[in-house]
Short mmCIF file of C-alpha atoms and ligand atoms in Angstrom, two decimals:
data_model
loop_
_atom_site.label_atom_id
_atom_site.label_comp_id
_atom_site.label_asym_id
_atom_site.label_seq_id
_atom_site.Cartn_x
_atom_site.Cartn_y
_atom_site.Cartn_z
CA MET A 18 133.82 99.06 123.34
CA ILE A 19 133.53 100.86 120.10
CA ASP A 20 136.72 101.92 118.41
CA GLY A 21 137.84 105.42 117.41
CA GLY A 22 135.39 105.63 114.51
CA ILE A 23 132.61 106.71 116.85
CA SER A 24 133.14 110.46 116.57
CA ARG A 25 132.73 110.25 112.83
CA LEU A 26 129.81 107.92 113.35
CA ALA A 27 128.04 110.38 115.61
CA ARG A 28 128.63 113.41 113.40
CA PRO A 29 128.72 112.47 109.73
CA HIS A 30 129.14 115.26 107.20
CA ARG A 31 125.65 115.15 105.81
CA LYS A 32 125.13 116.89 102.51
CA VAL A 33 121.95 117.25 100.55
CA ASN A 34 121.87 114.69 97.74
CA VAL A 35 124.82 112.74 99.08
CA THR A 36 124.26 109.06 98.30
CA ILE A 37 124.08 106.47 101.05
CA GLY A 38 127.32 104.95 99.70
CA GLU A 39 129.08 108.32 99.93
CA LEU A 40 127.65 108.88 103.37
CA PHE A 41 129.06 105.52 104.42
CA GLN A 42 132.49 106.51 103.14
CA GLN A 43 132.32 109.81 105.03
CA THR A 44 131.07 108.17 108.20
CA PHE A 45 133.34 105.14 108.36
CA GLY A 46 136.28 106.28 106.26
CA ALA A 47 136.17 103.41 103.75
CA PRO A 48 133.99 102.55 100.76
CA PRO A 49 131.08 100.15 101.34
CA GLU A 50 131.48 96.52 100.26
CA VAL A 51 127.78 96.15 99.62
CA VAL A 52 124.92 98.47 98.65
CA VAL A 53 121.33 97.15 98.51
CA ARG A 54 117.97 98.80 97.98
CA ALA A 55 114.48 97.84 99.12
CA PRO A 56 111.42 99.72 97.80
CA GLY A 57 108.26 100.97 99.48
CA ARG A 58 104.97 99.85 97.99
CA VAL A 59 101.53 100.95 96.97
CA ASN A 60 98.64 98.53 97.02
CA LEU A 61 96.45 98.76 93.92
CA ILE A 62 93.66 96.61 95.34
CA GLY A 63 93.13 93.95 98.04
CA GLU A 64 93.09 95.86 101.32
CA HIS A 65 92.89 94.18 104.71
CA THR A 66 92.77 90.84 102.96
CA ASP A 67 96.33 89.61 103.62
CA TYR A 68 95.78 88.65 107.27
CA ASN A 69 92.59 86.91 106.19
CA GLU A 70 94.61 84.62 103.90
CA GLY A 71 93.17 86.39 100.87
CA PHE A 72 94.43 88.09 97.71
CA VAL A 73 96.38 91.32 97.16
CA LEU A 74 97.72 93.25 94.17
CA PRO A 75 100.48 95.67 95.24
CA ALA A 76 103.35 97.22 93.26
CA ALA A 77 106.79 98.20 94.53
CA ILE A 78 107.48 101.91 93.93
CA ASP A 79 110.54 103.94 93.03
CA ARG A 80 110.95 105.18 96.59
CA MET A 81 113.68 103.19 98.28
CA ILE A 82 115.58 102.47 101.45
CA THR A 83 119.27 101.95 100.67
CA TYR A 84 121.77 100.11 102.88
CA ALA A 85 125.53 100.46 102.45
CA GLY A 86 128.05 98.67 104.62
CA ARG A 87 131.15 96.61 105.29
CA CYS A 88 131.99 93.57 107.37
CA ARG A 89 133.81 93.94 110.68
CA THR A 90 135.99 91.29 112.23
CA ASP A 91 134.07 91.20 115.54
CA ARG A 92 130.38 90.77 116.42
CA ARG A 93 129.43 94.45 116.70
CA VAL A 94 126.98 96.26 114.48
CA ARG A 95 127.35 100.00 114.16
CA VAL A 96 124.64 101.71 112.18
CA TYR A 97 123.86 105.26 111.15
CA SER A 98 120.38 106.31 109.98
CA SER A 99 120.55 109.19 107.52
CA ASP A 100 116.82 109.85 107.94
CA PHE A 101 117.00 110.16 111.72
CA GLN A 102 120.57 111.52 111.69
CA ALA A 103 121.34 109.26 114.61
CA SER A 104 123.54 106.27 115.26
CA ALA A 105 123.18 103.09 117.28
CA ASP A 106 125.26 100.03 117.95
CA PHE A 107 124.65 96.57 119.31
CA ASP A 108 126.29 93.22 119.84
CA LEU A 109 125.10 90.25 117.81
CA ASP A 110 125.40 88.07 120.93
CA ASP A 111 122.87 90.12 122.83
CA ILE A 112 120.29 91.85 120.65
CA GLN A 113 117.77 93.84 122.65
CA LYS A 114 115.05 96.27 121.70
CA ASP A 115 116.19 99.91 121.79
CA CYS A 116 113.55 102.21 123.29
CA GLN A 117 115.43 105.34 122.29
CA ASN A 118 116.63 104.60 118.78
CA THR A 119 113.42 102.84 117.81
CA TRP A 120 114.37 103.20 114.11
CA SER A 121 117.09 100.57 114.73
CA ASN A 122 114.66 97.89 115.97
CA TYR A 123 113.78 96.64 112.48
CA LEU A 124 117.43 95.88 111.82
CA ARG A 125 117.89 94.42 115.30
CA GLY A 126 114.84 92.16 114.85
CA VAL A 127 115.99 90.89 111.45
CA SER A 128 119.52 90.26 112.79
CA LYS A 129 118.22 88.51 115.90
CA PHE A 130 115.98 86.09 113.99
CA LEU A 131 118.70 85.35 111.42
CA GLU A 132 120.97 84.37 114.31
CA ALA A 133 118.16 82.40 115.97
CA ASP A 134 117.72 80.46 112.73
CA GLY A 135 121.39 79.46 112.80
CA HIS A 136 122.94 82.03 110.47
CA ARG A 137 126.01 83.14 112.35
CA LEU A 138 126.77 86.70 111.30
CA THR A 139 129.94 88.69 111.64
CA GLY A 140 129.61 92.32 112.69
CA ALA A 141 129.19 95.18 110.25
CA ASP A 142 129.32 98.93 109.90
CA MET A 143 126.38 100.29 107.95
CA VAL A 144 124.42 103.34 106.90
CA PHE A 145 120.85 103.30 105.72
CA GLY A 146 118.15 105.72 104.66
CA GLY A 147 116.03 106.79 101.74
CA ASP A 148 113.00 108.56 100.39
CA VAL A 149 110.06 106.33 101.35
CA PRO A 150 107.81 108.72 103.29
CA ARG A 151 107.40 107.54 106.89
CA GLU A 152 104.01 106.84 108.49
CA ALA A 153 102.36 107.46 105.14
CA GLY A 154 101.10 103.95 104.46
CA LEU A 155 103.79 103.24 101.83
CA SER A 156 105.53 100.57 103.93
CA SER A 157 108.74 102.30 104.86
CA SER A 158 109.16 99.83 107.73
CA ALA A 159 108.84 96.81 105.44
CA ALA A 160 111.48 98.40 103.18
CA VAL A 161 113.78 98.84 106.18
CA GLU A 162 113.29 95.20 107.26
CA VAL A 163 113.60 93.67 103.81
CA GLY A 164 116.58 95.93 103.12
CA ALA A 165 118.26 94.71 106.31
CA ALA A 166 117.73 91.05 105.38
CA ALA A 167 118.91 91.65 101.80
CA PHE A 168 121.95 93.48 103.16
CA TRP A 169 123.01 90.59 105.44
CA ASN A 170 122.27 88.13 102.68
CA ARG A 171 124.56 89.90 100.24
CA LEU A 172 127.27 90.96 102.69
CA GLN A 173 127.72 87.50 104.14
CA GLY A 174 126.72 85.38 101.17
CA LEU A 175 123.93 83.62 103.06
CA GLY A 176 122.09 82.44 99.94
CA LEU A 177 118.70 82.98 101.58
CA ASP A 178 115.53 81.85 99.88
CA PRO A 179 113.41 84.91 98.90
CA VAL A 180 110.26 83.70 100.64
CA TYR A 181 112.30 82.98 103.79
CA VAL A 182 113.49 86.62 103.65
CA VAL A 183 109.89 87.83 103.38
CA LYS A 184 108.82 85.76 106.38
CA LEU A 185 111.85 86.80 108.39
CA ALA A 186 111.12 90.48 107.76
CA ARG A 187 107.51 90.04 108.82
CA ARG A 188 108.57 88.12 111.92
CA ALA A 189 110.84 91.04 112.88
CA GLU A 190 107.88 93.41 112.59
CA ASN A 191 105.38 91.13 114.39
CA GLN A 192 107.54 89.65 117.12
CA PHE A 193 110.37 92.12 117.71
CA VAL A 194 108.95 95.54 116.85
CA GLY A 195 105.48 94.37 117.96
CA VAL A 196 103.28 95.44 115.04
CA PRO A 197 100.76 92.76 113.94
CA CYS A 198 100.90 93.28 110.15
CA GLY A 199 100.13 90.79 107.39
CA ILE A 200 102.64 89.60 104.79
CA MET A 201 101.86 91.85 101.82
CA ASP A 202 104.29 94.69 102.46
CA GLN A 203 107.39 92.58 102.99
CA PHE A 204 106.49 90.36 100.06
CA ILE A 205 106.23 93.17 97.54
CA SER A 206 109.30 94.98 98.85
CA ALA A 207 111.31 91.81 98.27
CA LEU A 208 109.72 90.47 95.10
CA GLY A 209 108.16 93.35 93.17
CA ARG A 210 109.08 93.72 89.52
CA ARG A 211 109.62 96.80 87.35
CA ASP A 212 106.48 97.81 85.39
CA HIS A 213 104.46 95.05 87.06
CA ALA A 214 102.04 94.60 89.91
CA LEU A 215 102.26 91.41 91.98
CA PHE A 216 99.24 89.18 92.45
CA LEU A 217 99.74 87.26 95.69
CA ASP A 218 97.73 84.54 97.34
CA CYS A 219 98.42 85.22 101.01
CA ARG A 220 97.45 81.68 102.01
CA ASP A 221 99.92 79.59 100.03
CA LEU A 222 102.18 82.49 98.97
CA THR A 223 101.98 81.64 95.29
CA TYR A 224 102.32 84.75 93.17
CA ARG A 225 102.63 86.08 89.67
CA HIS A 226 103.65 89.39 88.20
CA VAL A 227 101.01 91.18 86.16
CA PRO A 228 102.23 93.74 83.59
CA LEU A 229 101.00 97.28 84.09
CA ARG A 230 99.78 98.88 80.90
CA ALA A 231 101.72 101.65 79.23
CA GLY A 232 99.73 104.86 79.00
CA VAL A 233 98.54 104.91 82.61
CA LYS A 234 100.30 106.15 85.71
CA ILE A 235 100.03 105.14 89.31
CA VAL A 236 99.66 108.42 91.18
CA VAL A 237 99.90 108.45 94.95
CA CYS A 238 98.48 111.34 97.00
CA ASN A 239 99.78 111.66 100.54
CA SER A 240 97.14 113.21 102.80
CA GLY A 241 99.84 114.24 105.26
CA VAL A 242 97.73 112.73 108.04
CA LYS A 243 99.85 110.47 110.25
CA ARG A 244 98.11 107.20 110.87
CA ALA A 245 97.48 107.79 114.57
CA LEU A 246 94.69 105.26 115.04
CA ALA A 247 96.13 102.77 112.63
CA GLN A 248 97.66 100.26 115.02
CA SER A 249 94.93 100.03 117.63
CA GLU A 250 92.16 99.95 115.02
CA TYR A 251 94.13 97.42 112.97
CA GLU A 252 94.16 95.12 115.99
CA VAL A 253 90.42 95.61 116.44
CA ARG A 254 89.85 94.64 112.77
CA LEU A 255 91.99 91.51 113.18
CA GLU A 256 89.88 90.49 116.15
CA GLN A 257 86.59 91.24 114.38
CA CYS A 258 87.64 89.11 111.41
CA ARG A 259 88.46 86.22 113.74
CA ALA A 260 85.12 86.63 115.50
CA ALA A 261 83.26 86.70 112.18
CA VAL A 262 84.92 83.45 111.08
CA GLU A 263 83.81 81.79 114.32
CA LYS A 264 80.23 82.92 113.88
CA ILE A 265 80.10 81.79 110.26
CA ALA A 266 81.73 78.44 111.05
CA ALA A 267 79.14 77.88 113.77
CA THR A 268 76.41 78.02 111.12
CA GLY A 269 77.88 75.05 109.25
CA PRO A 270 80.45 75.75 106.51
CA PRO A 271 83.98 74.46 107.35
CA VAL A 272 85.70 77.86 107.11
CA LYS A 273 89.10 78.59 108.69
CA SER A 274 89.45 82.19 107.60
CA LEU A 275 87.42 84.78 105.70
CA ARG A 276 89.24 83.59 102.60
CA ASP A 277 87.11 80.45 102.69
CA VAL A 278 83.82 82.27 103.01
CA ARG A 279 81.56 82.41 99.94
CA PHE A 280 78.84 85.05 99.58
CA LEU A 281 76.28 82.30 100.07
CA ASP A 282 77.79 81.33 103.44
CA LEU A 283 78.00 84.95 104.46
CA VAL A 284 74.36 85.67 103.66
CA ALA A 285 73.27 82.47 105.37
CA ALA A 286 75.15 83.50 108.53
CA ARG A 287 73.88 87.05 108.60
CA GLY A 288 71.50 86.40 111.49
CA ALA A 289 74.37 85.00 113.57
CA MET A 290 76.37 88.25 113.46
CA ASP A 291 75.83 91.79 114.60
CA ASP A 292 75.88 94.54 111.99
CA VAL A 293 79.53 95.47 112.58
CA LEU A 294 80.86 91.91 112.15
CA TRP A 295 78.67 91.47 109.09
CA ARG A 296 80.09 94.58 107.44
CA ARG A 297 83.68 93.67 108.29
CA ALA A 298 83.23 90.20 106.79
CA HIS A 299 81.36 91.65 103.81
CA HIS A 300 84.32 93.91 103.01
CA VAL A 301 86.84 91.08 103.08
CA VAL A 302 84.74 88.61 101.10
CA SER A 303 83.85 91.21 98.45
CA GLU A 304 87.41 92.60 98.32
CA ASN A 305 88.82 89.15 97.53
CA GLN A 306 86.37 88.89 94.63
CA ARG A 307 87.41 92.34 93.43
CA VAL A 308 91.08 91.38 93.41
CA LEU A 309 90.41 88.27 91.33
CA GLU A 310 88.42 90.31 88.83
CA ALA A 311 90.99 93.14 88.87
CA VAL A 312 93.77 90.74 87.87
CA MET A 313 91.64 89.36 85.06
CA VAL A 314 90.74 92.77 83.64
CA LEU A 315 94.27 94.09 84.02
CA GLU A 316 95.55 91.14 82.03
CA SER A 317 92.91 91.67 79.37
CA GLY A 318 93.55 95.44 79.20
CA ASP A 319 90.16 96.61 80.50
CA LEU A 320 91.44 99.52 82.55
CA GLU A 321 88.02 101.15 82.89
CA ARG A 322 86.75 98.14 84.79
CA PHE A 323 89.94 98.02 86.83
CA GLY A 324 89.30 101.63 87.86
CA GLU A 325 85.70 100.85 88.83
CA LEU A 326 86.92 98.04 91.05
CA MET A 327 89.32 100.45 92.76
CA ASN A 328 86.41 102.80 93.37
CA GLU A 329 84.27 99.99 94.78
CA SER A 330 87.13 98.96 97.03
CA HIS A 331 87.25 102.47 98.49
CA GLU A 332 83.52 102.50 99.17
CA SER A 333 83.79 99.15 100.91
CA LEU A 334 86.75 100.28 103.05
CA ARG A 335 84.94 103.49 103.95
CA ASP A 336 81.48 102.10 104.70
CA ASP A 337 81.93 98.44 105.64
CA TYR A 338 85.44 98.26 107.06
CA GLU A 339 85.45 101.85 108.36
CA VAL A 340 89.17 102.50 107.99
CA SER A 341 89.02 105.65 105.86
CA CYS A 342 88.89 109.22 107.17
CA LYS A 343 87.73 112.65 106.02
CA GLU A 344 91.07 113.54 104.42
CA LEU A 345 91.30 110.31 102.39
CA ASP A 346 87.66 110.59 101.30
CA THR A 347 88.26 114.19 100.21
CA LEU A 348 91.30 113.20 98.13
CA VAL A 349 89.34 110.39 96.52
CA GLU A 350 86.37 112.63 95.69
CA LEU A 351 88.63 115.31 94.23
CA ALA A 352 90.50 112.70 92.19
CA ARG A 353 87.36 111.29 90.64
CA ARG A 354 86.38 114.70 89.31
CA GLN A 355 89.59 115.05 87.27
CA PRO A 356 89.84 114.18 83.57
CA GLY A 357 91.77 111.00 82.78
CA VAL A 358 91.17 109.33 86.15
CA LEU A 359 90.21 105.66 85.93
CA GLY A 360 89.97 104.88 89.64
CA ALA A 361 90.83 106.25 93.07
CA ARG A 362 90.95 104.67 96.51
CA MET A 363 92.70 104.79 99.85
CA THR A 364 95.69 102.45 100.06
CA GLY A 365 97.32 100.69 103.03
CA ALA A 366 95.91 100.28 106.50
CA GLY A 367 93.94 103.57 106.49
CA PHE A 368 93.20 106.28 109.08
CA GLY A 369 95.46 108.64 107.14
CA GLY A 370 98.34 107.98 104.78
CA CYS A 371 97.79 107.86 101.04
CA THR A 372 95.37 107.34 98.21
CA VAL A 373 96.28 105.50 95.00
CA ASN A 374 94.95 106.69 91.65
CA LEU A 375 95.09 105.20 88.20
CA VAL A 376 95.44 108.11 85.79
CA ARG A 377 95.97 108.32 82.03
CA ALA A 378 99.59 109.34 81.47
CA GLU A 379 98.83 112.53 79.56
CA ALA A 380 96.50 113.72 82.35
CA ALA A 381 98.84 112.96 85.28
CA GLU A 382 100.44 116.38 85.64
CA ASN A 383 97.18 118.33 85.60
CA PHE A 384 95.74 115.76 87.97
CA ALA A 385 98.52 116.37 90.47
CA ARG A 386 98.03 120.14 90.32
CA ALA A 387 94.24 120.05 90.56
CA VAL A 388 94.11 117.61 93.47
CA THR A 389 96.74 119.51 95.45
CA ARG A 390 94.90 122.78 94.92
CA GLY A 391 91.50 121.26 95.69
CA TYR A 392 92.77 119.63 98.89
CA GLU A 393 94.15 122.90 100.14
CA THR A 394 90.91 124.73 99.33
CA ALA A 395 88.72 122.05 100.92
CA LEU A 396 90.67 121.33 104.10
CA GLY A 397 93.51 123.85 104.26
CA LEU A 398 96.02 120.98 104.06
CA GLN A 399 99.01 120.26 101.84
CA ALA A 400 98.99 116.99 99.92
CA GLU A 401 102.13 115.57 98.36
CA VAL A 402 101.72 113.82 95.04
CA TYR A 403 104.08 111.13 93.70
CA VAL A 404 103.83 109.79 90.18
CA CYS A 405 105.22 106.31 90.73
CA GLN A 406 107.12 103.88 88.60
CA ALA A 407 106.58 100.21 89.48
CA SER A 408 110.03 98.95 90.50
CA ASP A 409 112.07 95.86 91.23
CA GLY A 410 112.03 94.42 94.72
CA ALA A 411 115.17 94.08 96.85
CA LEU A 412 115.74 90.47 95.82
CA VAL A 413 115.14 90.99 92.12
CA SER A 414 118.06 92.20 90.09
CA GLY A 415 117.62 94.17 86.91
C1 LIG B 4 99.26 97.38 106.47
C2 LIG B 4 99.79 96.01 106.82
C3 LIG B 4 99.53 95.03 105.68
C4 LIG B 4 98.06 95.04 105.26
C5 LIG B 4 97.58 96.47 105.03
C6 LIG B 4 96.09 96.54 104.77
O1 LIG B 4 99.97 97.92 105.40
O2 LIG B 4 101.17 96.07 107.08
O3 LIG B 4 99.95 93.75 106.05
O4 LIG B 4 97.28 94.37 106.19
O5 LIG B 4 97.86 97.31 106.15
O6 LIG B 4 95.78 95.95 103.56
#
């Protein structure tokens, strides 16, 4: 049974602008022992490559999920979500999926797998929430998972290895929540760095931070379209990539994933695949090449070329991988007409969500105005625009 705190838990005094720490104090009547933050992300280039063991170049953004909480002496977890304005509770000895408070499943999954891996937790009271837009392709769920793992790590002094945290968070999403994502989102939410993008090899998980140049801004445009098709079509793409690997391998080269496929192999295997498989494979193989070049040109300061690669990535996602949509294409076309824009593409899984734009700093404000106006004129829809600051991940301090 839950103790007398439940009435406060069910009806916290929510104020605009109240911090998560203050909300915790109001809800549970004591200050939090621990406050941790995990950011959302935007992917600059390398889309639909992570589950093909390829390369990605995301950045963590200054939109965060914050957790605040305290230890309990028993094995109960009581949690309040400020975004959903709802509470849930569960017992660490019997963690089940919650079909009503689905927002709590990320935390449940992370807690369950920590326990399964032998980390015996004590209960906790906690509040979490933040400003990562939901269902917008900016990885709010990865931020919630990584935040949960970082919270337990700090609260109970678990001393977890950062890459273990990343894998744990992904496992919660894949095996508990049931969404078959790759590893990019959790990785960047945990290990992003302020003013840097992160170049990650999704096969061996080696990574390095690449400085973002001063004088350009990462501008994200939210189409406002919820990614309705995203999960089912994502699963179809996973399957098509697997099928393409099989077809290519059958023609000779010892390839285990699309990561291993060279253009030569792909062209040689063209006759063995139908047009759809060919285009899916062509996107992934070419996108991996674009990421490698993008890292090189970013490091050498050639932002024009970086922008062209972003543009090419969009074309490939639209025509070969077929994960864009009218709203994203409209935002991209509008963006490219604005002064000071170096590159524009859809970001994330697709079928709605956001575009990412590289814009010269002095042009960013006019860009935001012009694209918002143009989007409304073209489609009668409201876009939200965020000028982002690349930020530290949950496991990086200062
Ligand atoms: C989603 C998934 C990621 C990645 C992208 C596409 O964000 O969670 O793992 O596959 O789509 O690049």
